[in-house]
Amino acid sequence: MNLLRILYANASLDEGEPERYTHNLMQAMRAQGHHVEALCQPESPLKQRLEQDGFHVHPLHMGSGWGVLRTVLPLKRLLLSQHFDVVHTQTPHDSLPVGLAARLARHPLIVRTQHFGQSDSAFTDRWLAHGVIALSHFVKKSRVQKGVPASRIEVVYPAVDTPPNTTSLRQRLGVADEATVVGSIVAAGKEKGALELIQALAPLMRESPLLHLVIANNTGLDTLVSFAEQLDVHKQVHRLAPTESIVSFMGELDVFALAAPTEASAIVFAKAAAQVAVVAAQVGSIPEMIEVGKSGMLVPVHDIVALRKALQRLVQDPALRQSMAAAGYDYIVGSGRFTQATQQQLTESHYRQWLSQHKLS
């Protein structure tokens, strides 16, 4: 079978799960012998990581708003000169200019990854991309509701890695080795879910000084700290520095909880579900990440009493936590659903399927 020449475009300046997704997929495709290059903004952290990993990266400022259109002609020239088989875009910021340039260059295959169901308009998915890869069935359903033909969307779950812990979380937090630690993340502007989690845990924390909550996010958490002080549990609520990732400590948590999950946190939730017992509100892609009652628990959105009961059950039952963690690993990793090998195989299969369809059309 012929090897493919693939260009991955990612205009993000962040260091989040979509960027890790791009890097991991590029590594997996390269390992299969495909020729893989990237298109990134010059100042992006992803560009630096890819170059350190030996990838050739084309740097290009992609701007914002109507400014992205200025990049279309340079992109067209690049695509005409490189003869890629597949151009795979990753974010709303690159999908429009790269998709337009690829269409003008009469490119054989344009693919779009949709990480989040409602993140942007359906224009690029409907009119520029030949195929769309959705990271969950929820995301696919959301795109169909926006007018993207279901026949054009394929679901490929992201690869979930479980890196070894390199630092002691309890030592980092300054808590006892026998402490029970619940972990969570909060996105900027989404602090309400973390407030609900603190409210749910507060009575349990006051009963047990060895129960702690650690929260990670990329912005300040002053509101959460103030709320914890009001509930007299601030000494048991901890926050990681913006540069720290809770994924690095995931295996040391006893429970991972999300009171108001976003699609951005769903991948992190899957990583948690592969290692520890999990609790979350039943929204978005979250139900696809666990076997309810076996590897984790789901509760109604904004139901603080139900959330507290689920957390209390796990906090008080170490054996249940261990059995759920083991079941979660089997469901996420053991089944192959969220492995890099499965992600690579399915993605390549869809590339070839779409290439075949468009050569015949």
XYZ file of C-alpha atoms in Angstrom:
361
model
C 0.000 0.000 0.000
C 1.392 3.398 -0.977
C 2.625 5.712 1.746
C 0.953 9.097 2.111
C 2.275 12.648 2.181
C 0.308 14.443 4.913
C 0.285 18.081 6.018
C -1.181 18.827 9.447
C -2.259 22.445 9.977
C -2.688 23.834 13.480
C -2.839 27.616 13.966
C -3.290 27.485 17.737
C -1.003 29.413 20.070
C -2.115 27.341 23.068
C -0.735 24.194 24.670
C -3.861 22.138 25.214
C -5.390 18.823 24.248
C -5.974 19.761 20.549
C -2.262 20.515 20.208
C -1.294 17.260 21.916
C -3.741 15.490 19.597
C -1.968 16.926 16.534
C 1.480 15.983 17.818
C 0.446 12.445 18.809
C -1.257 11.787 15.478
C 1.771 13.037 13.560
C 4.028 10.736 15.571
C 1.754 7.773 14.901
C 1.597 8.449 11.153
C 5.362 8.906 10.916
C 5.881 5.611 12.746
C 3.940 3.901 9.935
C 6.308 5.345 7.339
C 4.153 8.200 6.050
C 5.776 11.526 5.139
C 4.425 14.013 7.676
C 4.873 17.787 7.850
C 3.128 20.567 9.763
C 1.925 24.117 9.234
C 1.988 26.261 12.390
C 2.228 29.865 13.447
C 5.888 30.891 13.981
C 5.475 31.670 17.681
C 3.392 28.627 18.613
C 4.628 26.221 21.308
C 3.491 23.359 19.063
C 5.939 24.444 16.339
C 8.800 24.279 18.817
C 7.806 20.842 20.096
C 7.380 19.415 16.597
C 10.748 20.720 15.441
C 12.392 19.264 18.544
C 10.765 15.965 17.594
C 12.320 16.093 14.126
C 9.315 17.213 12.069
C 9.572 19.749 9.262
C 7.292 22.681 10.125
C 6.194 25.403 7.691
C 5.840 28.650 9.704
C 3.090 31.036 8.633
C 1.224 33.834 10.411
C -2.481 33.081 9.921
C -3.943 36.197 11.517
C -7.557 36.470 12.625
C -10.867 37.599 11.164
C -10.626 38.691 7.546
C -6.848 38.825 7.970
C -6.695 35.075 7.473
C -7.558 35.575 3.794
C -4.160 37.196 3.230
C -2.568 33.820 3.832
C -4.593 31.974 1.179
C -2.317 32.691 -1.801
C 0.944 31.855 0.042
C -0.720 28.660 1.239
C -1.856 27.808 -2.277
C 1.709 28.184 -3.555
C 2.976 25.950 -0.749
C 0.439 23.232 -1.488
C 1.102 23.321 -5.235
C 4.829 22.924 -4.633
C 4.679 20.097 -2.085
C 2.095 17.695 -3.600
C 0.587 16.420 -0.367
C -1.999 13.633 -0.546
C -3.828 14.831 2.569
C -4.209 18.245 4.179
C -5.605 17.826 7.683
C -6.757 20.975 9.518
C -7.256 21.110 13.267
C -8.753 24.401 14.470
C -11.218 27.087 13.298
C -8.266 29.449 12.745
C -6.538 27.219 10.205
C -9.496 25.392 8.652
C -10.729 28.422 6.683
C -7.488 29.712 5.087
C -5.936 26.279 4.604
C -9.199 24.816 3.325
C -9.659 27.656 0.823
C -6.054 27.377 -0.359
C -6.349 23.614 -0.752
C -9.564 23.975 -2.761
C -7.938 26.569 -5.042
C -4.981 24.220 -5.497
C -7.436 21.419 -6.359
C -6.053 19.354 -3.541
C -7.076 15.671 -3.539
C -8.180 15.488 0.109
C -8.978 18.051 2.813
C -9.821 16.689 6.264
C -11.010 18.590 9.330
C -10.820 17.399 12.919
C -13.700 18.553 15.085
C -12.669 18.510 18.726
C -15.740 20.357 20.028
C -19.281 20.042 18.745
C -20.478 23.651 18.911
C -17.166 25.489 18.616
C -17.599 27.197 15.242
C -19.785 27.478 12.171
C -20.286 24.585 9.791
C -18.941 26.455 6.740
C -15.537 24.762 6.595
C -17.012 21.332 7.336
C -19.726 21.642 4.684
C -17.995 23.497 1.861
C -14.238 23.066 2.234
C -13.493 19.718 3.892
C -14.011 16.462 2.029
C -14.215 14.601 5.330
C -14.575 15.407 9.027
C -13.160 13.430 11.936
C -15.184 13.907 15.133
C -13.648 12.936 18.453
C -16.918 11.524 19.804
C -20.423 10.607 18.711
C -21.673 13.646 20.629
C -19.438 15.899 18.523
C -20.679 14.198 15.347
C -24.309 14.704 16.373
C -23.609 18.369 17.134
C -22.063 18.926 13.700
C -24.976 17.183 11.971
C -27.353 19.504 13.830
C -25.375 22.401 12.324
C -25.987 21.089 8.826
C -22.935 18.941 8.095
C -23.952 15.727 6.260
C -23.628 12.725 8.575
C -22.136 10.693 5.718
C -19.129 13.019 5.686
C -18.290 12.586 9.385
C -16.395 9.679 10.937
C -15.855 9.191 14.675
C -12.322 8.424 15.855
C -11.696 8.592 19.589
C -8.466 10.376 20.578
C -5.515 8.441 21.909
C -5.255 8.453 25.686
C -1.783 8.176 27.153
C -1.105 7.303 30.781
C 2.345 8.751 31.507
C 4.147 7.565 34.648
C 4.042 9.903 37.611
C 7.341 11.720 38.043
C 6.486 13.769 41.134
C 4.710 12.960 44.379
C 1.413 14.846 44.360
C 0.950 14.592 48.108
C 4.459 15.909 48.666
C 3.745 18.701 46.173
C 0.563 19.649 48.092
C 2.095 19.176 51.525
C -0.550 16.676 52.671
C -0.291 13.355 54.500
C 0.476 10.188 52.551
C -2.821 8.704 53.749
C -4.853 11.704 52.518
C -7.668 11.120 50.030
C -7.196 13.447 47.060
C -9.897 14.442 44.571
C -8.681 16.154 41.398
C -10.425 18.392 38.877
C -9.793 20.954 36.157
C -11.590 24.175 35.296
C -11.523 26.076 32.033
C -11.204 29.852 31.962
C -14.652 31.377 32.346
C -16.127 28.055 33.522
C -15.544 28.463 37.252
C -19.172 27.645 38.135
C -18.530 23.917 37.887
C -15.575 24.137 40.261
C -17.670 26.150 42.718
C -20.302 23.403 42.629
C -17.616 20.779 43.237
C -16.284 22.673 46.258
C -19.835 23.074 47.561
C -20.451 19.339 47.148
C -17.208 18.379 48.891
C -17.286 20.964 51.698
C -19.401 18.955 54.214
C -17.264 15.871 53.542
C -14.078 17.891 54.026
C -15.268 19.326 57.319
C -15.936 15.765 58.497
C -12.534 14.520 57.311
C -9.420 16.729 57.489
C -7.637 14.132 55.318
C -9.901 14.817 52.323
C -8.376 17.278 49.843
C -9.297 18.786 46.481
C -6.715 19.865 43.901
C -7.781 21.972 40.917
C -5.813 22.783 37.781
C -6.470 25.449 35.176
C -4.611 28.023 33.111
C -5.886 31.184 34.817
C -6.161 32.518 38.338
C -8.498 30.817 40.786
C -9.070 33.638 43.265
C -12.851 33.195 43.101
C -12.547 29.537 44.057
C -10.159 30.244 46.917
C -12.495 32.919 48.283
C -15.455 30.530 48.057
C -13.499 27.801 49.858
C -12.692 30.291 52.628
C -16.394 31.098 53.015
C -17.099 27.375 53.496
C -14.135 27.003 55.884
C -12.384 24.379 53.725
C -9.690 26.565 52.143
C -6.875 24.613 53.818
C -8.063 21.509 51.963
C -8.496 23.114 48.530
C -5.315 23.367 46.488
C -4.499 24.670 43.045
C -1.757 23.756 40.638
C 0.316 26.447 38.982
C -0.801 27.470 35.467
C 2.265 25.710 34.051
C 1.450 22.409 35.791
C -0.754 19.742 34.234
C -2.963 17.554 36.371
C -2.372 14.783 33.824
C 1.147 14.462 35.252
C -0.333 13.585 38.653
C -3.419 11.682 37.482
C -2.361 8.261 38.715
C -1.879 9.606 42.247
C -5.429 10.902 42.579
C -8.045 8.838 44.378
C -10.962 10.349 42.431
C -11.268 12.675 39.449
C -14.418 14.817 39.319
C -15.993 17.270 36.878
C -19.129 19.094 37.979
C -19.658 20.991 34.712
C -17.588 19.344 31.974
C -16.802 21.073 28.693
C -15.774 19.356 25.477
C -12.255 20.630 26.111
C -12.171 18.709 29.393
C -13.590 15.475 27.924
C -10.184 14.225 26.737
C -8.672 14.930 30.150
C -11.621 13.066 31.665
C -10.849 10.057 29.452
C -7.232 10.128 30.642
C -8.483 10.168 34.224
C -10.967 7.354 33.595
C -8.088 5.151 32.421
C -6.364 5.492 35.806
C -8.729 6.390 38.653
C -12.383 6.342 39.685
C -14.305 9.220 38.090
C -17.458 11.265 38.732
C -18.947 13.799 36.333
C -22.093 15.550 35.222
C -23.865 13.734 32.403
C -23.246 16.088 29.489
C -21.527 16.154 26.115
C -19.039 13.406 25.305
C -18.526 12.378 28.933
C -20.900 9.342 28.869
C -18.832 7.858 26.016
C -15.733 7.809 28.208
C -16.936 5.407 30.928
C -19.045 2.373 31.728
C -21.577 3.938 34.068
C -21.571 2.288 37.482
C -18.591 0.117 36.607
C -15.726 2.494 35.863
C -17.329 5.734 37.026
C -20.460 7.600 38.040
C -22.581 10.202 36.274
C -24.877 12.704 37.981
C -27.385 15.264 36.665
C -25.958 18.662 35.750
C -25.977 21.183 38.649
C -27.292 18.540 41.090
C -24.968 19.211 44.009
C -26.675 16.695 46.307
C -26.264 13.865 43.781
C -22.654 14.891 43.186
C -21.973 14.867 46.936
C -23.504 11.398 47.344
C -21.398 9.985 44.513
C -18.227 11.540 45.906
C -19.026 10.388 49.432
C -19.474 6.818 48.247
C -16.083 6.812 46.542
C -14.259 8.675 49.304
C -15.478 6.176 51.898
C -14.852 3.014 49.844
C -11.221 2.487 48.722
C -12.044 -0.960 47.311
C -14.721 0.531 45.057
C -12.268 3.173 43.870
C -9.732 0.509 42.969
C -12.246 -1.649 41.109
C -13.515 1.349 39.134
C -9.966 2.380 38.249
C -9.229 -1.124 36.961
C -12.481 -1.219 34.983
C -11.693 2.199 33.540
C -8.297 1.057 32.297
C -9.891 -1.958 30.621
C -12.539 0.212 28.962
C -10.228 2.990 27.767
C -6.956 1.193 27.042
C -7.529 -2.553 27.247
C -10.371 -2.445 24.727
C -8.264 -0.432 22.288
C -10.939 2.279 22.012
C -8.635 5.137 22.963
C -5.195 3.829 21.973
C -2.780 5.504 19.581
C -2.702 2.390 17.391
C -6.489 2.428 16.941
C -6.554 6.177 16.335
C -3.843 5.907 13.683
C -5.391 2.905 11.936
C -8.883 4.392 11.766
C -7.637 7.820 10.683
C -5.502 6.343 7.896
C -8.394 4.113 6.828
C -10.666 7.150 6.515
C -7.984 9.046 4.577
C -7.809 6.226 2.036
C -11.587 5.833 1.901
C -12.093 9.538 1.177
C -9.214 9.642 -1.315
C -10.775 6.747 -3.196
C -14.197 8.394 -3.207
C -12.899 11.705 -4.545
C -10.740 10.113 -7.212
C -13.874 8.420 -8.542
C -16.062 11.535 -8.340
